[in-house]
Tab-separated table of N, CA and C in Angstrom:
chain	number	residue	atom	x	y	z
B	1	UNK	N	-10.781	-25.194	13.518
B	1	UNK	CA	-9.930	-24.082	12.868
B	1	UNK	C	-10.685	-22.951	12.616
B	2	UNK	N	-10.686	-21.902	13.026
B	2	UNK	CA	-11.549	-20.702	12.858
B	2	UNK	C	-11.100	-20.234	11.523
B	3	UNK	N	-12.054	-19.752	10.722
B	3	UNK	CA	-11.967	-19.038	9.187
B	3	UNK	C	-11.822	-17.743	9.607
B	4	UNK	N	-10.823	-17.125	9.505
B	4	UNK	CA	-10.458	-15.517	9.841
B	4	UNK	C	-10.667	-14.934	8.531
B	5	UNK	N	-11.060	-15.304	7.288
B	5	UNK	CA	-10.989	-14.649	5.889
B	5	UNK	C	-11.782	-13.221	6.111
B	6	UNK	N	-13.092	-13.255	6.866
B	6	UNK	CA	-13.773	-12.446	6.884
B	6	UNK	C	-13.229	-11.156	7.814
B	7	UNK	N	-12.405	-11.758	8.991
B	7	UNK	CA	-12.311	-10.841	9.976
B	7	UNK	C	-10.800	-9.896	8.945
B	8	UNK	N	-9.992	-11.129	8.220
B	8	UNK	CA	-8.875	-10.396	7.699
B	8	UNK	C	-9.252	-9.436	6.283
B	9	UNK	N	-10.514	-9.463	6.051
B	9	UNK	CA	-11.286	-9.038	4.781
B	9	UNK	C	-11.229	-6.920	5.454
B	10	UNK	N	-11.949	-7.385	6.569
B	10	UNK	CA	-12.229	-6.092	7.478
B	10	UNK	C	-11.042	-5.242	7.792
B	11	UNK	N	-9.855	-6.215	8.386
B	11	UNK	CA	-8.894	-5.845	8.652
B	11	UNK	C	-8.236	-4.704	7.537
B	12	UNK	N	-8.286	-5.484	6.406
B	12	UNK	CA	-7.399	-4.626	5.242
B	12	UNK	C	-8.410	-3.854	4.578
B	13	UNK	N	-9.723	-3.885	4.598
B	13	UNK	CA	-10.312	-2.604	4.290
B	13	UNK	C	-10.261	-1.369	4.643
B	14	UNK	N	-10.147	-1.793	6.146
B	14	UNK	CA	-10.091	-0.533	7.044
B	14	UNK	C	-8.464	-0.227	7.414
B	15	UNK	N	-7.294	-0.816	6.389
B	15	UNK	CA	-6.184	-0.385	6.739
B	15	UNK	C	-5.779	-0.501	8.055
B	16	UNK	N	-6.187	-1.447	8.670
B	16	UNK	CA	-6.174	-2.221	10.151
B	16	UNK	C	-6.561	-1.034	11.317
B	17	UNK	N	-7.131	-0.100	10.886
B	17	UNK	CA	-7.778	0.921	11.822
B	17	UNK	C	-9.091	0.565	12.404
B	18	UNK	N	-9.257	0.348	13.807
B	18	UNK	CA	-10.103	-0.352	14.310
B	18	UNK	C	-11.310	1.014	14.836
B	19	UNK	N	-10.782	2.231	14.738
B	19	UNK	CA	-11.509	3.445	14.729
B	19	UNK	C	-12.407	3.578	13.377
B	20	UNK	N	-11.932	3.276	12.335
B	20	UNK	CA	-12.663	3.300	10.876
B	20	UNK	C	-13.396	2.109	11.210
B	21	UNK	N	-13.166	1.074	11.346
B	21	UNK	CA	-14.132	-0.068	11.527
B	21	UNK	C	-15.482	0.548	12.180
B	22	UNK	N	-15.261	0.998	13.756
B	22	UNK	CA	-15.993	1.217	14.633
B	22	UNK	C	-16.917	2.330	14.182
B	23	UNK	N	-16.514	3.164	13.090
B	23	UNK	CA	-17.093	4.294	12.952
B	23	UNK	C	-18.133	3.931	11.628
B	24	UNK	N	-17.708	3.025	10.951
B	24	UNK	CA	-18.403	2.257	9.801
B	24	UNK	C	-19.441	0.970	10.087
B	25	UNK	N	-19.309	0.888	11.514
B	25	UNK	CA	-20.335	-0.117	11.865
B	25	UNK	C	-19.861	-1.621	11.786
B	26	UNK	N	-18.583	-1.765	11.616
B	26	UNK	CA	-17.890	-3.433	11.394
B	26	UNK	C	-17.020	-3.591	12.625
B	27	UNK	N	-16.797	-2.863	13.589
B	27	UNK	CA	-15.902	-3.476	14.747
B	27	UNK	C	-16.600	-4.660	15.408
B	28	UNK	N	-18.086	-4.361	15.624
B	28	UNK	CA	-18.547	-5.473	16.402
B	28	UNK	C	-18.343	-6.765	15.500
B	29	UNK	N	-18.646	-6.970	14.528
B	29	UNK	CA	-18.415	-7.958	13.649
B	29	UNK	C	-16.590	-8.351	13.682
B	30	UNK	N	-15.945	-7.408	13.549
B	30	UNK	CA	-14.536	-7.709	13.810
B	30	UNK	C	-13.996	-8.543	15.034
B	31	UNK	N	-14.629	-8.046	16.038
B	31	UNK	CA	-14.144	-8.596	17.152
B	31	UNK	C	-14.978	-9.880	17.764
B	32	UNK	N	-15.871	-10.132	17.047
B	32	UNK	CA	-16.451	-11.376	17.198
B	32	UNK	C	-15.422	-12.617	16.848
B	33	UNK	N	-14.623	-12.296	16.027
B	33	UNK	CA	-13.540	-13.227	15.464
B	33	UNK	C	-12.405	-13.423	16.553
B	34	UNK	N	-12.263	-12.700	17.514
B	34	UNK	CA	-11.180	-12.815	18.558
B	34	UNK	C	-9.850	-13.202	18.020
B	35	UNK	N	-9.650	-11.966	16.985
B	35	UNK	CA	-8.392	-12.103	16.357
B	35	UNK	C	-7.150	-11.882	17.495
B	36	UNK	N	-6.212	-12.820	17.309
B	36	UNK	CA	-4.880	-12.420	18.258
B	36	UNK	C	-4.031	-11.405	17.768
B	37	UNK	N	-3.310	-10.880	18.733
B	37	UNK	CA	-2.357	-9.871	18.726
B	37	UNK	C	-1.287	-10.450	17.671
B	38	UNK	N	-1.090	-11.641	18.049
B	38	UNK	CA	-0.052	-12.181	16.914
B	38	UNK	C	-0.522	-12.248	15.380
B	39	UNK	N	-1.778	-12.671	15.197
B	39	UNK	CA	-2.397	-12.785	13.904
B	39	UNK	C	-2.404	-11.322	13.225
B	40	UNK	N	-2.903	-10.434	14.132
B	40	UNK	CA	-2.954	-9.173	13.634
B	40	UNK	C	-1.561	-8.556	13.011
B	41	UNK	N	-0.543	-8.887	14.013
B	41	UNK	CA	0.815	-8.582	13.676
B	41	UNK	C	1.201	-8.903	12.123
B	42	UNK	N	0.506	-10.474	12.019
B	42	UNK	CA	1.109	-10.932	10.750
B	42	UNK	C	0.376	-10.257	9.591
B	43	UNK	N	-0.923	-9.999	9.820
B	43	UNK	CA	-1.640	-9.117	8.691
B	43	UNK	C	-1.224	-7.924	8.593
B	44	UNK	N	-0.775	-7.026	9.761
B	44	UNK	CA	-0.166	-5.951	9.579
B	44	UNK	C	1.074	-5.729	8.657
B	45	UNK	N	1.887	-6.905	8.973
B	45	UNK	CA	3.058	-7.146	8.135
B	45	UNK	C	2.649	-7.181	6.548
B	46	UNK	N	1.939	-7.918	6.473
B	46	UNK	CA	1.134	-8.293	4.819
B	46	UNK	C	0.706	-6.970	4.188
B	47	UNK	N	-0.026	-6.293	5.142
B	47	UNK	CA	-0.706	-5.102	4.478
B	47	UNK	C	0.494	-4.086	4.402
B	48	UNK	N	1.471	-3.895	5.016
B	48	UNK	CA	2.478	-2.884	4.736
B	48	UNK	C	3.261	-3.452	3.532
B	49	UNK	N	3.507	-4.725	3.516
B	49	UNK	CA	4.492	-5.096	2.286
B	49	UNK	C	3.382	-4.964	0.958
B	50	UNK	N	2.015	-5.092	1.227
B	50	UNK	CA	1.216	-4.846	-0.030
B	50	UNK	C	1.343	-3.310	-0.384
B	51	UNK	N	1.141	-2.323	0.576
B	51	UNK	CA	1.450	-0.990	0.394
B	51	UNK	C	2.687	-0.802	-0.221
B	52	UNK	N	3.905	-1.384	0.413
B	52	UNK	CA	4.887	-0.978	-0.095
B	52	UNK	C	5.112	-1.073	-1.675
B	53	UNK	N	4.590	-2.377	-2.313
B	53	UNK	CA	4.541	-2.948	-3.457
B	53	UNK	C	3.703	-1.888	-4.508
B	54	UNK	N	3.013	-1.124	-3.928
B	54	UNK	CA	1.946	0.025	-4.469
B	54	UNK	C	2.875	1.529	-4.793
B	55	UNK	N	4.094	1.648	-3.878
B	55	UNK	CA	4.633	2.878	-3.798
B	55	UNK	C	5.313	3.163	-5.464
B	56	UNK	N	5.028	4.689	-5.766
B	56	UNK	CA	5.184	4.885	-6.927
B	56	UNK	C	6.166	6.307	-6.593
B	57	UNK	N	7.607	6.111	-7.040
B	57	UNK	CA	8.359	7.440	-6.511
B	57	UNK	C	7.971	8.672	-7.390
B	58	UNK	N	7.287	8.483	-8.719
B	58	UNK	CA	6.733	9.691	-8.991
B	58	UNK	C	5.235	9.967	-8.816
B	59	UNK	N	4.618	9.449	-7.565
B	59	UNK	CA	3.358	9.719	-7.284
B	59	UNK	C	3.475	9.735	-5.858
B	60	UNK	N	3.868	11.262	-5.231
B	60	UNK	CA	3.533	11.206	-3.722
B	60	UNK	C	2.579	10.846	-2.749
B	61	UNK	N	1.132	10.721	-3.530
B	61	UNK	CA	-0.040	10.254	-3.009
B	61	UNK	C	0.088	8.808	-2.640
B	62	UNK	N	1.010	8.507	-3.408
B	62	UNK	CA	0.880	6.869	-2.905
B	62	UNK	C	1.433	6.540	-1.762
B	63	UNK	N	2.112	7.522	-1.174
B	63	UNK	CA	2.601	7.348	0.082
B	63	UNK	C	1.633	7.169	1.281
B	64	UNK	N	0.377	7.818	0.974
B	64	UNK	CA	-0.541	8.312	1.950
B	64	UNK	C	-1.262	6.840	2.642
B	65	UNK	N	-1.441	5.996	1.995
B	65	UNK	CA	-2.013	4.812	2.682
B	65	UNK	C	-1.123	4.213	3.572
B	66	UNK	N	0.321	4.170	3.239
B	66	UNK	CA	1.086	3.507	4.173
B	66	UNK	C	1.601	4.395	5.046
B	67	UNK	N	1.455	5.554	5.108
B	67	UNK	CA	1.566	6.630	6.197
B	67	UNK	C	0.642	6.566	7.139
B	68	UNK	N	-0.807	6.457	6.411
B	68	UNK	CA	-1.860	6.275	7.446
B	68	UNK	C	-1.697	4.792	8.521
B	69	UNK	N	-1.353	3.872	7.936
B	69	UNK	CA	-1.290	2.400	8.346
B	69	UNK	C	-0.136	2.817	9.619
B	70	UNK	N	0.757	3.157	9.255
B	70	UNK	CA	2.256	3.338	10.082
B	70	UNK	C	1.763	4.313	11.392
B	71	UNK	N	0.869	5.223	10.986
B	71	UNK	CA	0.495	6.280	11.917
B	71	UNK	C	-0.694	5.514	12.798
B	72	UNK	N	-1.495	4.881	12.333
B	72	UNK	CA	-2.546	4.271	12.987
B	72	UNK	C	-1.894	3.319	14.017
B	73	UNK	N	-0.964	2.511	13.484
B	73	UNK	CA	-0.457	1.499	14.521
B	73	UNK	C	0.869	2.042	15.089
B	74	UNK	N	1.520	3.201	15.297
B	74	UNK	CA	2.332	3.910	15.893
B	74	UNK	C	3.539	2.834	15.476
B	75	UNK	N	3.899	2.571	14.430
B	75	UNK	CA	4.846	1.406	13.660
B	75	UNK	C	5.839	2.480	12.872
B	76	UNK	N	6.856	2.962	13.521
B	76	UNK	CA	7.905	3.363	12.956
B	76	UNK	C	8.913	2.420	12.373
B	77	UNK	N	8.823	1.468	12.989
B	77	UNK	CA	9.829	0.320	12.682
B	77	UNK	C	9.851	0.151	11.271
B	78	UNK	N	8.693	0.394	10.622
B	78	UNK	CA	8.699	-0.082	9.253
B	78	UNK	C	9.018	0.786	8.170
B	79	UNK	N	9.488	2.217	8.982
B	79	UNK	CA	10.067	3.181	7.811
B	79	UNK	C	11.074	2.607	7.286
B	80	UNK	N	12.125	1.717	7.796
B	80	UNK	CA	13.240	1.291	7.051
B	80	UNK	C	12.865	0.595	5.876
B	81	UNK	N	11.640	0.097	5.625
B	81	UNK	CA	11.339	-0.775	4.570
B	81	UNK	C	11.004	0.600	3.443
B	82	UNK	N	10.229	1.618	3.773
B	82	UNK	CA	9.954	2.613	3.215
B	82	UNK	C	11.546	3.256	2.179
B	83	UNK	N	12.419	3.427	3.368
B	83	UNK	CA	13.429	4.103	2.995
B	83	UNK	C	14.327	3.243	1.884
B	84	UNK	N	14.372	1.835	2.355
B	84	UNK	CA	15.080	0.944	1.293
B	84	UNK	C	14.128	1.006	-0.218
B	85	UNK	N	12.911	0.731	-0.038
B	85	UNK	CA	12.081	1.043	-1.355
B	85	UNK	C	12.804	2.223	-1.986
B	86	UNK	N	12.611	3.297	-1.529
B	86	UNK	CA	12.761	4.322	-2.249
B	86	UNK	C	14.371	4.661	-2.637
B	87	UNK	N	15.651	4.128	-2.060
B	87	UNK	CA	16.796	3.901	-2.184
B	87	UNK	C	16.857	2.805	-3.556
B	88	UNK	N	16.067	2.073	-3.748
B	88	UNK	CA	16.075	0.785	-4.788
B	88	UNK	C	15.397	1.275	-6.001
B	89	UNK	N	14.725	2.441	-6.108
B	89	UNK	CA	13.648	2.725	-7.138
B	89	UNK	C	14.717	3.648	-7.961
B	90	UNK	N	14.651	3.145	-9.408
B	90	UNK	CA	15.163	3.996	-10.494
B	90	UNK	C	14.640	5.233	-10.438
B	91	UNK	N	15.129	6.254	-10.788
B	91	UNK	CA	14.850	7.907	-10.886
B	91	UNK	C	14.796	7.912	-12.335
B	92	UNK	N	13.493	8.387	-12.671
B	92	UNK	CA	12.893	8.669	-14.129
B	92	UNK	C	12.877	10.239	-14.209
B	93	UNK	N	13.801	10.195	-15.497
B	93	UNK	CA	13.877	12.000	-15.644
B	93	UNK	C	12.945	12.260	-16.486
């Protein structure tokens, strides 16, 4: 069994952006792991959930990491998770 921990670390560090991995010189290392599309999909879901848990209704900047991940992956299907999060947040006055 292949240990994908390093590949996952790179994937999460670069918020799944292969462009950013390439720009910083880590894409070659990442590609040596031959990560399957299915595994990347699992990681992407985990990464999105991680960022959803960091959202702060009182801090609009907390949306940027999640927005970047969704834009990078053309994944609008996760927007319903964001809407659900916002709907369940207590409003602070």
